[in-house]
Each structure stands twice: as structure tokens, then as C-alpha cells.
Coordinates of C-alpha atoms and ligand atoms in Angstrom, one line a residue:
M236 CA 101.1 107.0 87.8
K237 CA 100.0 107.8 91.6
I238 CA 99.5 110.8 93.2
H239 CA 98.8 112.4 96.8
E240 CA 96.0 112.6 99.2
Y241 CA 95.9 116.3 98.8
Q242 CA 96.3 116.3 94.9
A243 CA 93.2 114.0 94.8
K244 CA 91.3 115.8 96.8
A245 CA 92.0 119.1 95.1
I246 CA 90.4 117.2 92.1
L247 CA 87.4 115.8 93.5
K248 CA 86.9 119.4 94.8
S249 CA 87.0 120.6 91.3
F250 CA 84.3 118.2 90.4
G251 CA 82.1 119.5 93.1
A252 CA 82.7 116.7 95.8
P253 CA 83.0 118.1 99.6
V254 CA 86.5 118.3 101.1
P255 CA 87.8 119.2 104.2
D256 CA 89.5 122.7 104.1
G257 CA 93.0 122.4 104.4
Q258 CA 96.8 123.0 103.0
V259 CA 99.7 120.9 102.3
A260 CA 103.0 121.5 104.1
T261 CA 106.7 120.4 104.1
S262 CA 107.8 122.0 107.3
A263 CA 106.7 122.1 111.0
R264 CA 107.0 125.8 110.5
D265 CA 104.0 126.1 107.8
V266 CA 101.9 125.0 110.9
R267 CA 101.0 127.7 112.6
K268 CA 99.8 129.9 109.4
I269 CA 97.7 127.0 108.2
A270 CA 96.1 126.3 111.7
E271 CA 95.2 130.1 111.9
R272 CA 93.4 129.8 108.8
I273 CA 91.4 126.6 109.6
G274 CA 91.2 126.3 113.3
F275 CA 90.7 123.5 115.4
P276 CA 90.2 120.5 115.9
A277 CA 92.6 119.7 112.7
V278 CA 94.1 116.6 111.9
V279 CA 97.7 116.2 110.1
K280 CA 98.0 113.5 107.6
A281 CA 101.5 112.4 106.1
Q282 CA 101.2 112.5 102.4
V283 CA 103.1 109.3 101.0
H284 CA 102.3 107.1 97.9
V285 CA 101.5 104.0 100.3
G286 CA 98.3 103.1 102.3
G287 CA 97.5 102.3 106.0
R288 CA 98.9 105.5 106.7
G289 CA 96.5 105.7 109.9
K290 CA 97.6 102.4 111.3
A291 CA 101.3 103.6 111.0
G292 CA 100.6 106.7 113.0
G293 CA 100.7 108.9 109.8
V294 CA 97.5 110.3 110.8
K295 CA 97.1 112.6 114.2
L296 CA 94.4 115.0 115.3
A297 CA 95.3 117.9 117.3
N298 CA 93.0 120.2 119.5
K299 CA 95.4 123.1 119.7
L300 CA 98.5 124.6 118.3
A301 CA 100.7 122.8 120.6
E302 CA 99.8 119.4 119.8
L303 CA 99.4 120.3 116.0
E304 CA 103.1 121.3 115.8
A305 CA 104.1 118.3 117.7
A306 CA 102.0 116.0 115.3
A307 CA 103.4 117.8 112.3
D308 CA 106.9 117.3 113.8
S309 CA 106.7 113.6 114.4
I310 CA 105.2 112.7 111.2
L311 CA 107.3 114.7 108.8
G312 CA 110.7 112.3 108.5
M313 CA 108.6 109.0 109.4
L314 CA 109.0 106.0 107.6
I315 CA 105.8 104.6 106.4
K316 CA 106.2 100.9 105.0
G317 CA 110.1 102.2 103.9
T318 CA 108.5 105.3 102.4
K319 CA 110.1 108.8 104.3
V320 CA 107.4 111.5 104.8
H321 CA 108.3 114.8 103.0
K322 CA 105.1 116.5 103.1
I323 CA 102.2 116.8 105.3
L324 CA 98.6 117.7 104.7
I325 CA 96.9 119.8 107.6
E326 CA 93.1 120.2 107.4
T327 CA 89.7 120.9 109.3
A328 CA 89.0 117.5 111.2
A329 CA 85.8 115.9 110.6
N330 CA 83.6 115.1 113.2
I331 CA 83.0 111.5 112.5
D332 CA 79.7 109.4 113.0
H333 CA 80.5 106.9 110.5
E334 CA 82.9 105.9 107.8
Y335 CA 82.0 104.7 104.2
Y336 CA 83.8 103.5 101.6
I337 CA 83.7 104.5 97.9
G338 CA 85.5 103.5 94.9
I339 CA 85.9 103.0 91.2
V340 CA 88.1 100.6 89.3
I341 CA 87.8 99.4 85.7
D342 CA 86.0 95.9 85.3
R343 CA 88.4 94.3 83.1
A344 CA 86.0 91.2 82.1
R345 CA 83.1 93.9 81.6
K346 CA 84.9 96.3 79.8
N347 CA 83.5 98.9 82.1
P348 CA 83.8 101.1 85.3
V349 CA 82.5 99.4 88.3
M350 CA 81.7 101.3 91.7
M351 CA 82.0 99.4 94.8
V352 CA 80.4 100.8 98.1
S353 CA 80.3 99.7 101.8
A354 CA 79.1 100.9 104.9
A355 CA 82.3 99.1 106.7
G356 CA 84.4 102.0 105.8
G357 CA 87.8 103.1 107.0
V358 CA 91.0 101.2 107.6
D359 CA 90.4 97.5 106.9
I360 CA 88.5 97.8 103.5
E361 CA 90.8 94.9 102.2
E362 CA 90.0 92.6 104.9
V363 CA 86.4 93.5 104.4
A364 CA 86.6 92.3 100.9
A365 CA 88.6 89.3 101.7
K366 CA 86.2 88.1 104.5
T367 CA 82.8 89.4 104.0
P368 CA 82.3 90.7 100.5
E369 CA 78.7 90.9 101.3
K370 CA 79.2 93.7 102.7
I371 CA 80.4 95.4 99.4
L372 CA 78.0 96.6 96.7
K373 CA 79.0 96.7 93.1
I374 CA 77.4 98.8 90.6
Y375 CA 78.6 98.3 87.0
I376 CA 78.5 101.4 85.0
K377 CA 77.9 101.5 81.5
R378 CA 79.9 104.2 79.9
H379 CA 77.8 105.7 77.3
L380 CA 74.9 106.2 80.5
G381 CA 77.0 107.1 83.3
I382 CA 75.7 106.2 87.0
L383 CA 72.1 106.2 86.6
S384 CA 69.8 107.5 89.4
F385 CA 68.3 104.4 90.5
Q386 CA 72.1 102.9 90.7
V387 CA 72.5 105.7 93.2
R388 CA 69.3 105.1 94.9
Q389 CA 70.2 101.4 95.3
A390 CA 73.5 102.4 97.0
T391 CA 71.8 104.4 99.4
Y392 CA 69.6 102.1 100.6
F393 CA 72.6 99.5 100.7
L394 CA 74.6 101.7 103.2
D395 CA 71.2 102.6 104.8
L396 CA 72.2 106.5 104.8
P397 CA 70.3 109.0 106.7
R398 CA 67.7 111.1 105.2
G399 CA 68.8 114.5 104.0
T400 CA 72.1 112.8 102.7
A401 CA 70.9 111.4 99.8
K402 CA 71.6 114.5 97.6
S403 CA 75.0 114.9 98.8
F404 CA 75.6 111.4 98.2
S405 CA 74.6 111.6 94.8
L406 CA 77.1 114.4 94.0
I407 CA 79.7 112.5 95.4
T408 CA 79.4 109.6 93.6
Q409 CA 79.0 111.9 89.9
A410 CA 82.0 113.6 91.4
L411 CA 84.1 110.4 91.7
Y412 CA 82.9 109.1 88.4
G413 CA 83.3 112.2 86.4
A414 CA 86.9 112.8 87.7
F415 CA 87.6 109.0 87.1
M416 CA 86.4 109.2 83.4
A417 CA 88.1 112.6 82.6
K418 CA 91.3 112.3 83.9
D419 CA 91.7 108.4 82.8
C420 CA 92.1 107.2 86.4
S421 CA 92.7 103.3 86.8
L422 CA 91.2 103.5 90.7
A423 CA 89.7 106.5 91.8
E424 CA 88.4 106.2 95.9
I425 CA 87.3 107.7 98.9
N426 CA 87.9 105.9 102.1
P427 CA 86.6 107.0 104.5
L428 CA 83.7 109.0 102.9
V429 CA 82.4 110.2 106.5
L430 CA 78.8 110.9 107.6
T431 CA 79.5 113.6 110.4
K432 CA 78.0 114.0 113.7
D433 CA 75.9 117.2 112.2
G434 CA 74.7 115.0 109.2
E435 CA 76.8 116.0 106.5
M436 CA 79.0 114.1 104.0
M437 CA 82.6 114.5 103.9
C438 CA 85.6 113.0 101.7
C439 CA 88.0 112.5 104.3
D440 CA 90.7 110.4 102.2
A441 CA 91.0 110.2 98.4
K442 CA 93.3 108.3 96.5
M443 CA 93.8 108.3 92.5
N444 CA 95.9 106.1 90.3
F445 CA 96.0 107.1 86.7
D446 CA 96.5 105.1 83.2
D447 CA 100.2 105.8 82.5
N448 CA 99.1 105.2 78.7
A449 CA 96.7 108.4 79.1
L450 CA 99.0 110.7 80.8
W451 CA 99.9 112.3 77.5
R452 CA 96.6 113.9 77.2
H453 CA 96.6 115.0 81.2
P454 CA 99.5 117.6 81.6
D455 CA 97.7 119.2 84.8
I456 CA 97.9 115.4 86.4
E457 CA 101.5 114.8 84.8
A458 CA 102.6 117.8 86.5
M459 CA 101.3 116.1 90.0
R460 CA 104.1 113.7 89.8
D461 CA 106.3 113.3 92.8
E462 CA 109.5 111.8 91.8
E463 CA 110.7 111.3 95.5
E464 CA 107.8 108.6 95.6
E465 CA 108.8 106.7 92.6
E466 CA 111.3 103.9 91.9
P467 CA 114.4 105.7 90.8
L468 CA 115.4 103.2 88.0
E469 CA 111.9 103.2 86.8
T470 CA 112.2 107.5 86.7
A471 CA 115.2 107.4 84.9
A472 CA 113.7 105.0 82.2
R473 CA 110.6 106.8 81.7
K474 CA 112.8 110.1 81.0
K475 CA 114.9 108.5 78.2
R476 CA 111.5 107.1 77.1
V477 CA 112.4 103.5 77.9
S478 CA 109.8 101.2 79.5
Y479 CA 111.4 99.4 82.6
V480 CA 109.6 97.2 85.1
K481 CA 111.9 95.9 87.7
L482 CA 111.5 92.1 88.3
N483 CA 113.4 89.6 90.9
G484 CA 115.7 87.7 88.7
N485 CA 119.3 87.9 87.7
I486 CA 119.2 88.0 84.0
G487 CA 118.8 91.8 82.6
C488 CA 116.9 91.8 79.6
I489 CA 117.0 94.6 76.6
V490 CA 114.6 94.3 73.8
N491 CA 113.1 96.3 71.3
G492 CA 109.4 96.2 71.2
A493 CA 107.0 95.2 74.1
G494 CA 106.1 91.8 72.5
L495 CA 109.5 90.5 72.1
A496 CA 110.5 91.7 75.6
M497 CA 107.7 89.4 76.6
T498 CA 108.8 86.8 74.6
T499 CA 112.7 87.0 75.8
M500 CA 111.2 86.7 79.2
D501 CA 109.6 83.6 78.7
M502 CA 112.3 82.6 76.8
V503 CA 114.6 82.9 79.7
K504 CA 112.3 80.9 82.0
H505 CA 111.9 78.3 79.6
F506 CA 115.7 77.6 79.7
G507 CA 115.8 77.6 83.7
G508 CA 116.5 81.4 84.5
E509 CA 114.7 84.3 85.9
P510 CA 114.5 87.6 84.3
A511 CA 115.4 90.8 86.3
N512 CA 113.4 93.0 84.4
F513 CA 111.1 93.9 81.7
L514 CA 112.6 96.4 79.1
D515 CA 111.4 98.0 76.1
I516 CA 113.8 100.5 74.8
G517 CA 111.3 101.4 71.8
G518 CA 110.7 101.2 68.4
G519 CA 113.0 103.9 66.9
A520 CA 115.6 103.3 69.5
K521 CA 119.0 105.3 69.0
A522 CA 122.3 104.5 70.7
E523 CA 121.6 106.9 73.5
Q524 CA 118.5 104.6 74.7
V525 CA 120.6 101.8 74.7
T526 CA 123.3 103.2 76.8
E527 CA 120.6 104.1 79.3
A528 CA 119.2 100.8 79.1
L529 CA 122.2 99.1 79.9
R530 CA 123.2 101.7 82.6
I531 CA 119.4 101.0 84.4
V532 CA 119.5 97.5 83.9
T533 CA 123.0 96.8 85.5
S534 CA 122.4 99.1 88.8
D535 CA 120.3 96.4 89.9
P536 CA 122.6 94.6 92.1
N537 CA 120.7 91.3 91.3
V538 CA 121.9 91.2 87.8
K539 CA 124.5 88.8 86.7
T540 CA 124.1 88.7 82.9
V541 CA 122.6 91.2 80.1
L542 CA 120.8 89.6 77.5
F543 CA 120.0 91.8 74.2
N544 CA 117.5 90.8 72.0
I545 CA 117.3 93.2 69.3
F546 CA 115.1 92.8 66.0
G547 CA 116.0 95.4 63.2
G548 CA 112.8 96.3 61.9
I549 CA 112.4 100.2 62.4
V550 CA 115.6 100.3 64.5
R551 CA 119.0 99.6 62.9
C552 CA 121.3 96.7 64.3
D553 CA 124.6 98.9 64.0
L554 CA 122.8 101.8 65.7
V555 CA 122.2 99.4 68.6
A556 CA 125.8 97.9 68.3
K557 CA 127.0 101.5 68.4
G558 CA 124.9 102.5 71.3
I559 CA 126.2 99.1 73.2
L560 CA 130.0 100.2 72.5
E561 CA 129.8 103.3 73.4
A562 CA 127.8 102.1 76.6
L563 CA 130.8 99.9 77.6
A564 CA 133.3 102.8 77.0
T565 CA 131.5 104.6 79.7
L566 CA 130.2 102.4 82.0
D567 CA 133.0 99.8 83.1
L568 CA 131.2 96.5 83.2
T569 CA 132.6 93.1 83.8
L570 CA 129.0 91.2 83.4
P571 CA 129.0 88.9 80.4
I572 CA 126.7 90.1 77.9
V573 CA 124.9 87.9 75.4
I574 CA 123.6 89.4 72.4
R575 CA 121.1 88.3 69.7
L576 CA 121.0 90.9 66.7
S577 CA 118.9 90.1 63.9
G578 CA 117.3 92.3 60.9
T579 CA 118.5 95.8 59.2
N580 CA 122.3 96.1 59.3
E581 CA 122.9 92.8 61.4
E582 CA 126.1 92.0 59.2
E583 CA 127.3 95.7 59.9
A584 CA 126.4 95.3 63.7
R585 CA 128.3 91.8 63.9
A586 CA 131.5 93.2 62.3
M587 CA 131.4 96.2 64.8
L588 CA 130.8 93.6 67.9
K589 CA 133.2 91.1 66.5
D590 CA 136.8 91.6 68.3
T591 CA 135.0 92.6 71.9
A592 CA 133.9 90.1 74.8
L593 CA 130.5 90.4 73.8
L594 CA 128.9 86.9 73.3
A595 CA 127.0 87.4 69.9
M596 CA 124.3 84.3 69.1
P597 CA 122.4 83.7 66.0
T598 CA 119.0 83.0 67.4
M599 CA 117.2 84.2 70.3
S600 CA 116.6 80.9 71.6
E601 CA 120.5 80.2 71.9
A602 CA 121.0 83.4 73.1
A603 CA 118.3 83.0 75.8
K604 CA 120.1 79.6 76.6
E605 CA 123.6 80.8 76.6
A606 CA 122.5 83.8 79.2
V607 CA 120.8 81.1 81.5
E608 CA 123.9 79.3 81.2
V609 CA 126.4 81.8 82.0
S610 CA 124.6 83.3 85.0
Q611 CA 124.6 79.8 86.6
R612 CA 128.5 79.8 86.1
Ligands
LIG791 P1 95.0 105.7 105.4 O1 94.9 104.8 106.9 O2 96.1 105.9 104.7 O3 93.8 105.1 104.6 O4 94.4 107.0 105.9 P2 92.9 107.9 106.3 O5 93.1 109.3 105.7 O6 91.8 106.9 105.6 O7 92.9 107.8 107.6 C1 92.8 107.0 108.4 C2 91.7 107.2 109.9 O8 92.1 107.9 110.4 C3 90.4 107.1 109.0 O9 89.6 105.8 108.7 C4 89.5 107.7 110.2 O10 89.3 106.8 111.3 C5 90.9 108.6 110.8 N1 90.6 109.9 110.3 C6 91.0 110.6 109.3 N2 90.7 112.0 109.1 C7 90.1 112.1 110.4 C8 89.4 113.5 110.7 O11 89.5 114.2 110.0 N3 88.8 113.5 111.8 C9 88.8 112.1 112.7 N4 88.1 112.1 113.7 N5 89.4 111.3 112.3 C10 89.9 111.0 111.3
LIG792 MN1 91.9 105.7 104.1

């Protein structure tokens, strides 16, 4: 799950990192009040879940109220990489002397977090990583030790930070790492981490992504979700406890169990087709999830055929069949639907589906093959 910059900054602040004074707004009418409190120069920043806002014109500086209002007005409603701006962050502008990068992700191979720092921070860090990787220092963190002071010192020298900023930099690394671990982040970064002309360190941008599988233990983070920024089909799926990931093919797959869903996608590919999605209706799926899954999958205009692959272990095949029939009664679908149902109550399920247009297949491979053939007709 992603959150906005203003939310990530609030988290960083609660962990002791210095962030500019500011406030989020949804209308240009709010600007005057915020400006009266924080003063000038100020900066207006689009709050969207995509990067590269600076280059897209979504970050603007202002020295007086008229400029700030004009900037807010132009940024609200602007499109950044196809995403409409509904919120802006207005904050005290930093007087920038230098921009650094600092970020933490999980290094899967080492099974530990890795902190990356660079003196070439700012808007082009991806290019730095691709073209001049020697400008990025990687610090491997051991979870049972945390960031150690020698590692912070190493980063300080690598970045060539001026005297007097070491303590503040150390606090920022600890705050970023503390937040990363405590909130189960998959990524936490500050870019730019700014050295101001007054010699102070300031977190001028912040980004945090969270591990979806750990969200259940972070209701405070879940409450930060902004559905306006998310893929509508994936949001609808999450609400019904269906796990759905949209892909680019034309065979909509509806499967119970993540492993079986992966296998089904492999089978579709094996027979020369392309899956339109990953979808797991879950172990204990009831008719409601089946209906919702069918609705979601067929809302994708690319889908030409639907392939059900259900193994009745915990879930009962007759309940899935009931769900399919209920869904068909409400959804008005003309697409061919291929089904493989096997396991608990499969005979009952087949009997229920016998006099319908559904193509019931006895095995997974026959079903996948049939779905591919039908989609190519
Ligand atoms: P991003 O492009 O989406 O990563 O947005 P950022 O928040 O990182 O802003 C992009 C760039 O705008 C930064 O690299 C800075 O150069 C500039 N910028 C952001 N905040 C300030 C500020 O407070 N003062 C000044 N002078 N520049 C800023
Ligand atoms: Mn940035």
C-alpha cells in the first residue's frame, strides 16, 4: 500500500526526523489560512501516489500569497502521469544548499533491510542508480542490531557531510529505519534530504510503501489509505477479500488458492494464451466472493473468456457453482465461461451446471486448453 508525502512526513516526524512545517489542503480556499501560519517562502506540492512531481510541474515555490494561491490553483486538478491531483501540501520552503538521497528497502537475497545513501539526491536518483552506481553507498542492516554508529559514520564520510550535521543525520537515519521496521514498510525514502544554507538537515520529500500482508497489525496505516489513488478493480476486490492483480492478457482467471492461481496462469500460457489477471477467491469462498470475482474479472474490457479453476478442499464446489449461477443471473454476460471443478461436492456442482451454457471440463489442463481455444475463435 502507498501513502502520500504528507502522511509519510507525519510518520517520520513522530520518529524524530526534522520535516518542514506544513499542512495538506484540498482547495485553493484553504491556502490563505495555512500561509498565515507558516509564512513565506512556501512551497506547494501535489499529493499523488506517483513520483516525478517536480518535473511534471507539481512542485512550486511562492514568495507571497498571490503566488501561492496561483500555484495552488494550477496544481489542484493537474494531471501527473495520468493521475489527477486532489490534494496539495503547503509547507515552509527550505533554502537548499545540497540535496541528498536516503532510502531503505528489503534486500531479499540477504533477508535484511539495506539503507542506500547518495550525495546525488534530488529528482534523478533512478538515473544515478543506473548510470553511476558508485555514487550510491549500500549499508546492510542486521535486524537484531539495527543501524550501528560506525555505519552512520561511514555514510557521513561517504556523503561528505559538513561538520555540525552529523548528529542530525544520525537521528534521521534512526528515524527512517525506526519507521521502516515499526510500520512494516517495503520502502521508505527521503529524496531529497536537504542541507539548508543555514547548515540544517531537513526531510523535504518522503515516500513510504507498506507490506500489504502486514497491514492488519497497523490500523493507523490502513486509515491513511486513499482510495482515489488506487486501481478501482483492485479496491473492489480487496473489499470482498478477493486478491486480484490486473494483467494484460484476455483470459480472465478465477481460482481458489494462490498456488493454484499461479499454476492456472502457467497452464494458460502453456497452451498459448495470456492470462488477464491473477485472482484468488480465497480458501473459504462463498457465493458472494464468486459473484464479485466474476464481476471484477469481466469488468476488464480485454477479457474474452473466463476460466474457473476450483479445487474443493475447504471450499465446496456446489457453493461455487451456486455463486456462478447467481452471478450469471445478475451480470448479463455473453462471454464463454470454462470451468474445472473438482473435489468436495463436485457431482452436485456438475449437476447444477448441466443445463447451462458453461463449458465444464474434467481436468485442469483440458479446461486451460479449452479456454485458450475459445478465446482465439
Ligand atoms: P518529486 O519530484 O515527486 O520527487 O518531488 P520532491 O518533493 O522531491 O521535489 C522535487 C524537487 O523540488 C526537489 O528535488 C527540490 O529541488 C525541489 N523542492 C522541493 N521542496 C523544496 C523546497 O522546500 N525548497 C526548494 N528550494 N526546493 C524544493
Ligand atoms: Mn522526491
